[in-house]
GROMACS .gro file of N, CA and C in nm:
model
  264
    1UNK      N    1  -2.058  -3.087   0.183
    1UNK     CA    2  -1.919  -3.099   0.218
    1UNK      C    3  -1.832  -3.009   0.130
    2UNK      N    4  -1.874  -3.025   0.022
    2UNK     CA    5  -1.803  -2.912  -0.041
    2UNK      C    6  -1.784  -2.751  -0.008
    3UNK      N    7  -1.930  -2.721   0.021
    3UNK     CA    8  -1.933  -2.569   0.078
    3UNK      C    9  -1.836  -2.572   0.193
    4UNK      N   10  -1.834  -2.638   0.247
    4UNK     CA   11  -1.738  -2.668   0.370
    4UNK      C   12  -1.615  -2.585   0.327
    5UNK      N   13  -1.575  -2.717   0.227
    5UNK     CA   14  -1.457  -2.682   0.192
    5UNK      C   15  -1.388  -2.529   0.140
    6UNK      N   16  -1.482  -2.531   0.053
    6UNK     CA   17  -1.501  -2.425  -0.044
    6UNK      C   18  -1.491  -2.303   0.084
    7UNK      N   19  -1.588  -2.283   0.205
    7UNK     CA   20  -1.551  -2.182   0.321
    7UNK      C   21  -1.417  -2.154   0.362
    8UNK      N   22  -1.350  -2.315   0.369
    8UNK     CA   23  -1.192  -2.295   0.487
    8UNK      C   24  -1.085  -2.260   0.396
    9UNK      N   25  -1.099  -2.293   0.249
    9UNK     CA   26  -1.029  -2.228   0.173
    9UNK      C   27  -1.055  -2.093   0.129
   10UNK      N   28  -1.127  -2.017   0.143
   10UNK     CA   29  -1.162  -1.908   0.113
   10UNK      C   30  -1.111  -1.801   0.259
   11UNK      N   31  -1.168  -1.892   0.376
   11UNK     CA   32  -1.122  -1.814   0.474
   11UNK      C   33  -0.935  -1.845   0.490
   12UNK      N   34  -0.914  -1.933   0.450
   12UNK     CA   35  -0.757  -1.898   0.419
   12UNK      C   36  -0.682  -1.839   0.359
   13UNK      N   37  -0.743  -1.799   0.275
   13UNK     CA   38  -0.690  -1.715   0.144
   13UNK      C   39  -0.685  -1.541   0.198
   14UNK      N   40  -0.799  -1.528   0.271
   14UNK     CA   41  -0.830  -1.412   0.380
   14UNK      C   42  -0.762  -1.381   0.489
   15UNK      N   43  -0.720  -1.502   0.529
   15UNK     CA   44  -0.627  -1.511   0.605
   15UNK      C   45  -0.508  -1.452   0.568
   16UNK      N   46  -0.452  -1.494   0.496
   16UNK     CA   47  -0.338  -1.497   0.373
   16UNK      C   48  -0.287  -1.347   0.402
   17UNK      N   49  -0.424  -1.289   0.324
   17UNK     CA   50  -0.424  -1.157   0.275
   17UNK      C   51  -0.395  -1.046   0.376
   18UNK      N   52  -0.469  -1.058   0.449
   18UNK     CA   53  -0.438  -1.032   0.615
   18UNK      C   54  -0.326  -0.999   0.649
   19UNK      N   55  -0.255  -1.099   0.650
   19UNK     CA   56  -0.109  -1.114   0.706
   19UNK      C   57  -0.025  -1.055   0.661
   20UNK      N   58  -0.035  -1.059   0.511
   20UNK     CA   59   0.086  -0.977   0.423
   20UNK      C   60  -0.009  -0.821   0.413
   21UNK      N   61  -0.099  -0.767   0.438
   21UNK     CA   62  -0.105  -0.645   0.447
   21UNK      C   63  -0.085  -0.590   0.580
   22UNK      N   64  -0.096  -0.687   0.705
   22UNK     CA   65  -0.014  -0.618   0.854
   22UNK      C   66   0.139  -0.627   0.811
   23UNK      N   67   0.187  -0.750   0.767
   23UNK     CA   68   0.341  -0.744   0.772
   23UNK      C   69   0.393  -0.594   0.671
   24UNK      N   70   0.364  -0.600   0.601
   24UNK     CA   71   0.386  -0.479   0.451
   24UNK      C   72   0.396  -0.374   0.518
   25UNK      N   73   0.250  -0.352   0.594
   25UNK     CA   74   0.227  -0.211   0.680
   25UNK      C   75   0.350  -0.164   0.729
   26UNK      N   76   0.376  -0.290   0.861
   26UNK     CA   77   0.466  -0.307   0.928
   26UNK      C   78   0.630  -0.255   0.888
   27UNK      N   79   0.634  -0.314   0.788
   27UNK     CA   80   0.797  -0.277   0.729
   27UNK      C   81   0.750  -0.126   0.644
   28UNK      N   82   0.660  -0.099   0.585
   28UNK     CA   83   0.634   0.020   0.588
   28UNK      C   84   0.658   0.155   0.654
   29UNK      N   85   0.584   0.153   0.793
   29UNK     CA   86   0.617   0.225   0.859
   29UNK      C   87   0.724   0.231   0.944
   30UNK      N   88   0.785   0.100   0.952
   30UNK     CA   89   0.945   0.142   1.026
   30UNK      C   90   1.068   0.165   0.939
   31UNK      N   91   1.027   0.162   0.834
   31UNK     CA   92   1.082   0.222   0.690
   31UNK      C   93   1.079   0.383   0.705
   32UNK      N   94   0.933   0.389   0.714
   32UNK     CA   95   0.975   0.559   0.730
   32UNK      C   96   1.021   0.605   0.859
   33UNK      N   97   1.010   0.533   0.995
   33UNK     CA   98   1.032   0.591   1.101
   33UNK      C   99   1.206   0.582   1.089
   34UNK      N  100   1.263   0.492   1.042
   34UNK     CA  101   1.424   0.468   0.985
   34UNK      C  102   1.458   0.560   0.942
   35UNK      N  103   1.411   0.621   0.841
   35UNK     CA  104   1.447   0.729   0.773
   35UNK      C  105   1.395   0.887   0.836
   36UNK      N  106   1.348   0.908   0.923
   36UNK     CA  107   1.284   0.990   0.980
   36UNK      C  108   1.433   1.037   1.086
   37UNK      N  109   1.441   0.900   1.132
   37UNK     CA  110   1.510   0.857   1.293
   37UNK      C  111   1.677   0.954   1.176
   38UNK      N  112   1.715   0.904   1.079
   38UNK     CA  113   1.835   0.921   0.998
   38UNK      C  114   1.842   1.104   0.950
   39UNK      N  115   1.749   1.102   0.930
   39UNK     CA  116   1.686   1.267   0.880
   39UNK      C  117   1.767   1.357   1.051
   40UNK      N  118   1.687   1.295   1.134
   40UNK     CA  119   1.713   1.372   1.251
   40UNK      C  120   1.864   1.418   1.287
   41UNK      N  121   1.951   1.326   1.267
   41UNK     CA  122   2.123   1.327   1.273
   41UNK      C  123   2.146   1.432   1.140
   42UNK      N  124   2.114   1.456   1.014
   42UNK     CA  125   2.168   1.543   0.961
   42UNK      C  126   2.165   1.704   0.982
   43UNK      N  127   2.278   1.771   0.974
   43UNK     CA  128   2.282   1.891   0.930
   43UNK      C  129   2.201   1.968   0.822
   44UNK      N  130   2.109   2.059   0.874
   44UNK     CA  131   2.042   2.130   0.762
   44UNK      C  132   2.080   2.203   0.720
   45UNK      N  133   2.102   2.319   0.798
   45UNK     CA  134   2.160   2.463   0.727
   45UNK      C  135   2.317   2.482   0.787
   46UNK      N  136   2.343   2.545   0.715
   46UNK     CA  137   2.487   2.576   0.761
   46UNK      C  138   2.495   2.731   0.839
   47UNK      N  139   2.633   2.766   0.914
   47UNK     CA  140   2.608   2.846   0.957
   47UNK      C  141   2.674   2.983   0.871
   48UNK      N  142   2.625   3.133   0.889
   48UNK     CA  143   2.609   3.217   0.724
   48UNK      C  144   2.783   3.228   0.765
   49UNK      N  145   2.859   3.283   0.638
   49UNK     CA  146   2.956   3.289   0.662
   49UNK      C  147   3.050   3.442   0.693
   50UNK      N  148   2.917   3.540   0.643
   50UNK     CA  149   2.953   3.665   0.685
   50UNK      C  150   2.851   3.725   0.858
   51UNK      N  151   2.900   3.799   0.828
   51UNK     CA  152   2.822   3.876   0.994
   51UNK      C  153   2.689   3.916   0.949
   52UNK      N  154   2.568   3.810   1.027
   52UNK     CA  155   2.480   3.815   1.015
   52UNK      C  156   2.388   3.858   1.132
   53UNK      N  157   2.316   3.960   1.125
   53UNK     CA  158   2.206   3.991   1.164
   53UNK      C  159   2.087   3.927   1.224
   54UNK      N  160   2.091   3.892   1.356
   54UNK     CA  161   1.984   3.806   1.424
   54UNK      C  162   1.870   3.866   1.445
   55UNK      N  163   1.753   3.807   1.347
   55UNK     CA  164   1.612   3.875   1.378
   55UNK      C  165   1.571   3.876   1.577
   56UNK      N  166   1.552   3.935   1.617
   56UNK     CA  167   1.440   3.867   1.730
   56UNK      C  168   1.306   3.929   1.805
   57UNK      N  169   1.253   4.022   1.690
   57UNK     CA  170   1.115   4.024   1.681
   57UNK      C  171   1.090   4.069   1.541
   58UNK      N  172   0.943   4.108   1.549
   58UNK     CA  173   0.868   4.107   1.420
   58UNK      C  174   0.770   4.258   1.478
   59UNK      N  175   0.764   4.301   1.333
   59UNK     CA  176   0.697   4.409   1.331
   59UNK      C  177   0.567   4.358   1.258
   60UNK      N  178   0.407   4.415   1.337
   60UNK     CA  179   0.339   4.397   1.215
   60UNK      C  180   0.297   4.453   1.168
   61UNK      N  181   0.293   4.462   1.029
   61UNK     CA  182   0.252   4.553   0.892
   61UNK      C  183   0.123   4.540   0.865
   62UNK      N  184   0.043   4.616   0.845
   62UNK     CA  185  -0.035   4.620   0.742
   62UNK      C  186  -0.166   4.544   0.815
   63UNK      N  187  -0.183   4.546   0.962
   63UNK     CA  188  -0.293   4.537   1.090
   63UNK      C  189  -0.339   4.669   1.156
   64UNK      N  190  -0.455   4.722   1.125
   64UNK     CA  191  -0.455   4.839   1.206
   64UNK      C  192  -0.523   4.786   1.331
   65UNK      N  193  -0.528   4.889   1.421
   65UNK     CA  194  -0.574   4.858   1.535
   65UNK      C  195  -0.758   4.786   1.511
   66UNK      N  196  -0.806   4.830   1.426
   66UNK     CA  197  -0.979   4.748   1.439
   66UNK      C  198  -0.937   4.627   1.379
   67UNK      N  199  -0.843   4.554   1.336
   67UNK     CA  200  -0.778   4.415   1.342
   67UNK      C  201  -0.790   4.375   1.403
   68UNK      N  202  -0.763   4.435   1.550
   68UNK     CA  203  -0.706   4.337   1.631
   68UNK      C  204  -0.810   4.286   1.681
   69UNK      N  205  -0.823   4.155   1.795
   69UNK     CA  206  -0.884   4.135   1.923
   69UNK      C  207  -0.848   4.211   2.000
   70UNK      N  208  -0.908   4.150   2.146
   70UNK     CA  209  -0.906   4.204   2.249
   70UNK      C  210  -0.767   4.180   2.328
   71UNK      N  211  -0.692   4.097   2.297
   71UNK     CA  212  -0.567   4.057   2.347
   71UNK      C  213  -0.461   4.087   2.276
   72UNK      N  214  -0.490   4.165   2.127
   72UNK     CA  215  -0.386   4.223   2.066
   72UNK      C  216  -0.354   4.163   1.945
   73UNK      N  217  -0.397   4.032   1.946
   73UNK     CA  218  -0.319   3.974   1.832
   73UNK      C  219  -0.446   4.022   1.719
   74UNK      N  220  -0.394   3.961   1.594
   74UNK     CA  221  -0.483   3.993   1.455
   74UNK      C  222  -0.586   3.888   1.481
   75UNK      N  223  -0.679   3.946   1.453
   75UNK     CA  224  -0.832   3.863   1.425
   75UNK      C  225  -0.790   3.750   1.334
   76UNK      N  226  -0.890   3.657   1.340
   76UNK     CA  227  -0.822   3.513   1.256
   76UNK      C  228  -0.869   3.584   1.129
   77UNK      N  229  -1.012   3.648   1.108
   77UNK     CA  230  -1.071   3.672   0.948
   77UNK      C  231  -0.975   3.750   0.918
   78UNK      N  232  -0.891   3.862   0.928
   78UNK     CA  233  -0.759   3.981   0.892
   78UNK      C  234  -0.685   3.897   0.858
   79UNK      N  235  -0.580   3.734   0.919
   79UNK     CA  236  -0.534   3.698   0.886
   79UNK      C  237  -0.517   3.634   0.804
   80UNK      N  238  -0.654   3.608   0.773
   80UNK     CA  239  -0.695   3.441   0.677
   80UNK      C  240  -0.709   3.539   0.553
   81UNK      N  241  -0.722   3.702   0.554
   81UNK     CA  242  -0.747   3.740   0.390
   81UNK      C  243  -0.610   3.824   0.381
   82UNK      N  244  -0.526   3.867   0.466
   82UNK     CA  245  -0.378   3.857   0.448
   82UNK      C  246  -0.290   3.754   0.375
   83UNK      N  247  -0.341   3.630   0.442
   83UNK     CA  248  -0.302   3.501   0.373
   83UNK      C  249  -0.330   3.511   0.196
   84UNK      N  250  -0.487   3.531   0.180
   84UNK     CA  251  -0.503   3.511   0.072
   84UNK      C  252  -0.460   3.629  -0.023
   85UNK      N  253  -0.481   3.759   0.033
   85UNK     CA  254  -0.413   3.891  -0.077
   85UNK      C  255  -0.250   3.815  -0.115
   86UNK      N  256  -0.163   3.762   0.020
   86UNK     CA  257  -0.026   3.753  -0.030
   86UNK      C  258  -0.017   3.650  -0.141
   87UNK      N  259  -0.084   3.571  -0.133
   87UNK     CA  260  -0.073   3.438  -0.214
   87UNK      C  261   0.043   3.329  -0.109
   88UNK      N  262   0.026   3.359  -0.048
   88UNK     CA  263   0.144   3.249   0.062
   88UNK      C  264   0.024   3.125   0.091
   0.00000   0.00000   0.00000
């Protein structure tokens, strides 16, 4: 009878534990989705205040043509040791 006991209190205690690590979770993550949701309404950048220059393409540097693929863009290995020469 004791083991008994000794089980339903143990599985209550499990129980217990359970509960307050879904609830915790719970306010957890709508904690960050709150603040996520709040993030979204702010202003990031401002707009420049002198006459600025709109990029709207890109030149690329420093790809020769045996870079490329067959579709033009840079091979992933060219890019991935671009990556690493820049330190970016």
């Amino acid at each position: 009878m004791n083991e008994l006991k000794l089980f339903f209190r143990i599985s209550a205690e499990l129980i217990k534990v359970i509960f307050l690590f879904i609830l915790f979770t719970a306010l957890f993550y709508y904690g960050l989705s709150g603040m996520d949701n709040v993030q979204d309404y702010l202003h990031r950048y401002d707009e420049p205040d002198s006459e600025a220059v709109k990029v709207t393409r890109t030149i690329d540097v420093g790809l020769h043509k045996a870079n490329r693929n067959d579709q033009g863009g840079p091979r992933p290995l060219s890019r991935f040791f671009e990556f690493i020469r820049d330190g970016e």
